[in-house]
Short mmCIF file of C-alpha atoms in Angstrom, two decimals:
data_model
loop_
_atom_site.label_atom_id
_atom_site.label_comp_id
_atom_site.label_asym_id
_atom_site.label_seq_id
_atom_site.Cartn_x
_atom_site.Cartn_y
_atom_site.Cartn_z
CA VAL A 1 -10.03 -36.89 61.44
CA THR A 2 -11.40 -39.68 63.37
CA SER A 3 -14.72 -39.42 65.27
CA THR A 4 -16.44 -41.62 67.86
CA GLY A 5 -20.03 -41.83 68.91
CA THR A 6 -22.83 -41.62 66.33
CA THR A 7 -20.66 -40.24 63.53
CA PRO A 8 -19.06 -42.07 60.68
CA PRO A 9 -15.45 -43.04 61.39
CA ALA A 10 -13.59 -40.29 59.61
CA GLY A 11 -13.95 -36.73 57.87
CA VAL A 12 -12.04 -33.91 56.62
CA VAL A 13 -11.42 -30.45 58.15
CA LEU A 14 -12.61 -27.78 55.78
CA THR A 15 -11.99 -24.46 57.61
CA THR A 16 -9.36 -23.29 59.90
CA LYS A 17 -11.93 -22.57 62.50
CA GLY A 18 -12.89 -26.32 62.71
CA HIS A 19 -15.67 -27.21 60.40
CA VAL A 20 -15.49 -30.82 59.58
CA LEU A 21 -17.25 -32.76 56.76
CA VAL A 22 -18.38 -36.13 57.55
CA PRO A 23 -20.26 -38.69 55.40
CA GLY A 24 -23.71 -39.54 56.97
CA VAL A 25 -26.72 -37.72 58.19
CA ILE A 26 -26.25 -36.19 61.46
CA LYS A 27 -29.22 -34.08 62.67
CA SER A 28 -27.99 -30.64 64.07
CA ASP A 29 -31.18 -30.44 66.11
CA GLN A 30 -30.06 -33.17 68.39
CA ASP A 31 -28.06 -31.86 71.45
CA SER A 32 -25.62 -34.79 71.44
CA ARG A 33 -21.90 -34.00 71.58
CA ILE A 34 -19.48 -35.89 69.38
CA THR A 35 -15.76 -36.80 70.23
CA VAL A 36 -13.43 -36.01 67.34
CA LEU A 37 -9.77 -37.06 67.07
CA ILE A 38 -7.46 -34.98 65.10
CA GLY A 39 -3.98 -36.64 65.26
CA GLU A 40 -3.62 -37.43 68.93
CA SER A 41 -5.83 -34.61 70.21
CA GLU A 42 -9.51 -34.98 71.23
CA PHE A 43 -12.10 -32.33 70.53
CA VAL A 44 -15.88 -32.13 71.27
CA ALA A 45 -17.99 -31.27 68.16
CA ARG A 46 -21.66 -30.83 67.37
CA ALA A 47 -23.53 -31.14 64.04
CA VAL A 48 -24.31 -27.68 62.58
CA LYS A 49 -25.69 -28.62 59.07
CA THR A 50 -26.85 -31.68 57.12
CA ASP A 51 -27.70 -32.34 53.50
CA GLU A 52 -29.78 -35.48 53.46
CA SER A 53 -29.77 -35.68 49.52
CA LEU A 54 -25.91 -35.32 49.56
CA GLY A 55 -25.59 -37.68 52.56
CA MET A 56 -23.10 -35.45 54.37
CA SER A 57 -22.89 -33.32 57.47
CA ILE A 58 -20.90 -30.35 58.70
CA LEU A 59 -19.61 -30.65 62.40
CA LYS A 60 -18.11 -27.70 64.33
CA LEU A 61 -15.28 -28.43 66.68
CA ASP A 62 -15.67 -26.57 70.15
CA ALA A 63 -12.15 -25.34 70.25
CA ASP A 64 -10.32 -21.95 70.05
CA GLU A 65 -7.52 -23.48 68.11
CA THR A 66 -6.56 -22.94 64.44
CA PHE A 67 -6.80 -26.01 62.36
CA GLU A 68 -5.28 -26.97 59.09
CA ALA A 69 -7.89 -27.02 56.42
CA LEU A 70 -8.18 -29.24 53.46
CA ASP A 71 -8.14 -27.21 49.97
CA ILE A 72 -10.91 -28.72 47.88
CA SER A 73 -10.83 -25.94 45.32
CA GLN A 74 -8.50 -28.11 43.20
CA GLY A 75 -9.07 -31.87 42.61
CA ALA A 76 -8.22 -34.66 40.20
CA ASP A 77 -10.09 -37.46 38.57
CA LEU A 78 -8.95 -41.04 38.54
CA ALA A 79 -8.67 -42.83 35.15
CA VAL A 80 -9.23 -46.56 35.00
CA GLY A 81 -5.96 -48.24 35.94
CA GLU A 82 -4.58 -45.22 37.75
CA TRP A 83 -3.03 -45.74 41.25
CA ALA A 84 -4.40 -43.81 44.30
CA LEU A 85 -3.83 -43.69 48.11
CA VAL A 86 -6.60 -44.19 50.64
CA VAL A 87 -5.55 -42.06 53.66
CA ARG A 88 -7.20 -44.01 56.43
CA PRO A 89 -8.10 -42.45 59.94
CA THR A 90 -6.10 -43.50 62.90
CA ASP A 91 -6.79 -43.74 66.59
CA GLU A 92 -5.54 -45.04 69.78
CA ASP A 93 -6.22 -48.66 68.81
CA LEU A 94 -3.68 -48.06 65.78
CA ASP A 95 -1.10 -46.29 68.09
CA TYR A 96 -1.86 -43.10 65.97
CA GLN A 97 0.15 -44.49 63.00
CA LYS A 98 -0.49 -42.84 59.59
CA ILE A 99 -1.82 -45.62 57.39
CA SER A 100 -2.56 -45.27 53.74
CA ASN A 101 -3.53 -48.12 51.28
CA LEU A 102 -2.23 -48.22 47.77
CA THR A 103 -5.13 -48.99 45.47
CA VAL A 104 -6.11 -49.16 41.64
CA CYS A 105 -9.15 -47.46 40.07
CA GLN A 106 -11.32 -50.15 38.38
CA GLY A 107 -13.90 -47.96 36.88
CA GLU A 108 -16.49 -45.28 37.85
CA ARG A 109 -20.13 -45.30 38.41
CA ALA A 110 -22.20 -42.38 36.97
CA GLY A 111 -24.93 -40.43 38.94
CA ARG A 112 -25.51 -37.20 40.51
CA HIS A 113 -21.89 -37.41 41.74
CA ARG A 114 -19.51 -39.90 40.05
CA ARG A 115 -18.13 -42.67 42.19
CA PHE A 116 -14.82 -44.19 41.59
CA LEU A 117 -14.54 -48.02 42.13
CA LEU A 118 -11.31 -49.18 43.71
CA ASN A 119 -9.80 -52.71 43.69
CA GLN A 120 -10.24 -53.11 47.43
CA SER A 121 -13.03 -53.10 50.08
CA LEU A 122 -13.55 -49.63 51.53
CA SER A 123 -16.28 -50.58 53.91
CA SER A 124 -14.20 -49.78 56.95
CA SER A 125 -12.75 -46.44 55.47
CA THR A 126 -15.79 -44.34 55.27
CA GLY A 127 -14.90 -40.73 55.35
CA ALA A 128 -11.16 -41.44 54.38
CA LEU A 129 -9.48 -39.12 51.90
CA VAL A 130 -8.49 -40.45 48.51
CA VAL A 131 -5.44 -38.76 46.66
CA ASN A 132 -3.59 -39.67 43.52
CA LEU A 133 0.04 -40.30 43.38
CA ASN A 134 0.68 -36.61 42.62
CA GLY A 135 -0.89 -35.65 46.02
CA GLN A 136 -4.14 -34.23 44.53
CA VAL A 137 -7.45 -34.90 46.22
CA VAL A 138 -9.48 -37.25 44.22
CA GLY A 139 -12.52 -37.78 46.66
CA ILE A 140 -14.00 -39.07 50.00
CA VAL A 141 -14.82 -42.65 50.76
CA ASP A 142 -18.67 -43.21 51.12
CA ARG A 143 -20.43 -46.48 51.18
CA GLY A 144 -17.72 -48.48 49.73
CA THR A 145 -16.85 -46.19 46.87
CA VAL A 146 -15.07 -42.87 46.30
CA LEU A 147 -17.23 -39.78 45.65
CA ALA A 148 -15.52 -37.54 43.14
CA ILE A 149 -14.30 -34.19 44.82
CA ASN A 150 -14.76 -32.56 41.49
CA ASP A 151 -18.41 -33.32 41.47
CA LEU A 152 -18.85 -32.74 45.24
CA ARG A 153 -17.21 -29.32 45.30
CA GLU A 154 -20.09 -26.98 44.73
CA ASP A 155 -22.41 -29.03 47.05
CA VAL A 156 -19.81 -28.98 49.74
CA GLN A 157 -19.15 -25.28 49.40
CA ARG A 158 -22.80 -24.61 49.54
CA LEU A 159 -23.28 -26.74 52.57
CA LEU A 160 -20.39 -25.14 54.22
CA ALA A 161 -21.54 -21.68 53.41
CA ASP A 162 -24.94 -22.63 55.04
CA ALA A 163 -23.16 -24.02 58.09
CA THR A 164 -21.18 -20.95 58.71
CA GLY A 165 -23.62 -18.25 57.74
CA LYS A 166 -21.65 -17.04 54.77
CA SER A 167 -22.79 -16.95 51.23
CA SER A 168 -22.04 -19.53 48.86
CA PRO A 169 -20.04 -18.76 45.57
CA GLU A 170 -23.24 -19.16 43.45
CA ALA A 171 -25.29 -16.85 45.83
CA ASP A 172 -22.58 -14.15 45.36
CA LYS A 173 -22.72 -14.55 41.58
CA GLN A 174 -26.64 -14.09 41.69
CA ARG A 175 -26.43 -10.85 43.82
CA LYS A 176 -24.03 -9.18 41.49
CA GLY A 177 -25.58 -6.68 39.16
CA TRP A 178 -25.12 -6.97 35.49
CA PHE A 179 -26.28 -5.37 32.14
CA GLY A 180 -27.21 -7.54 29.36
#
């Protein structure tokens, strides 16, 4: 996904109904419309939910189409020295060519969410998807590093559940009765 306007340059489609995760805080109370490119098709989107502590937002595409959603239920981590691909967004300027950069993990930074450090500058790839050489999702580029998808998963699922009006997996667990 590539977007234009006030949003970060890329994101990932999370649902077949067109919910897109993008790095950055985009207020849902603003009535601004955002142009989003998926492949060579242009769609209008609006921000529906933002998590400022996570630094991510969910956009909803205004379209009746069914989209191919990224499955984030299974992810992988990167070890130091392991190769990965940064799948960069494309647009009209790049003639819609699919571009991926081969890179090597140089380490990781601890924190609320681990960040993998790669051997190349990622400043122009915010929102790009990173996969290992087995094709497993590793993370999403944010502020020059790669946020580990295994650490983000629960927060993203909660944010998506809030955006779509459905309950998150944690909320479902809390509602179930039990004897103990």
